[in-house]
Amino acid sequence: MLDLLRQSLGSRITVQGPKLRLKAASAQAIGLALHELATNAGKYGALSTDTGRVEVCWGCHGDTFTMSWTERDGPPVSAPKRRGFGTIVMEVMMERSVGGVVDLDYAPSGVTWRLTCPAAGALEPWEHEPNFRGRGKSN
C-alpha cells in the first residue's frame, strides 16, 4: 500500500525503519490502520494538496515496538465531529490487536497517529527475542 502511494506521489511520502517481520494479525491490523490514514490524507489531509507530506516511521526499542504516521504541510486539520468506523479501526482495533496504545492527534498542522506496544504483541519472536532459537531473523 505504501509503495503504491509512494510511486504515485514521489517524495511526498517517506518511510523509515528497520526491516521487521510482523505477526500476521498485527500486519492485518496495521495494514487496515494505514489504509484508513492514507484514505483520509488523500481526501482531507496532507495528500489532498500538492505540497502536503507524510512520514511513516517504525522501530523496535528494547521490548517496545513503535510506529507513527505524521502529516505535514497540508490543509489545517481539526478532529472529526463524530467517531466513525475509520477511527475505531485506527484506535480500538489496533490497540486490541497488539495490546498497545494508539495516540491520534488532530493538530492544526496535521494528523499524527502513534502506536506503542510490546514488541511481543506485534513482532515475530525472532525479531525481538535475542536468544530465540526458532526461525532466523529476517533479512
GROMACS .gro file of C-alpha atoms in nm, residues 12 14 37 46 53-57 68-72 109-114:
model
   20
   12ARG     CA    1   0.581   1.329  -0.058
   14THR     CA    2   0.879   0.896   0.334
   37LEU     CA    3  -0.492   0.701   0.735
   46ALA     CA    4  -0.177   1.632   0.366
   53ARG     CA    5   0.379   1.530   0.302
   54VAL     CA    6   0.351   1.213   0.510
   55GLU     CA    7   0.621   1.044   0.713
   56VAL     CA    8   0.578   0.685   0.835
   57CYS     CA    9   0.833   0.561   1.090
   68SER     CA   10   0.392   0.661   1.359
   69TRP     CA   11   0.218   0.839   1.071
   70THR     CA   12   0.275   1.215   1.060
   71GLU     CA   13   0.117   1.457   0.812
   72ARG     CA   14   0.266   1.800   0.736
  109SER     CA   15  -0.058   2.133   1.136
  110GLY     CA   16  -0.157   1.774   1.051
  111VAL     CA   17  -0.274   1.438   1.181
  112THR     CA   18  -0.034   1.228   1.385
  113TRP     CA   19  -0.107   0.863   1.465
  114ARG     CA   20   0.127   0.682   1.705
   0.00000   0.00000   0.00000
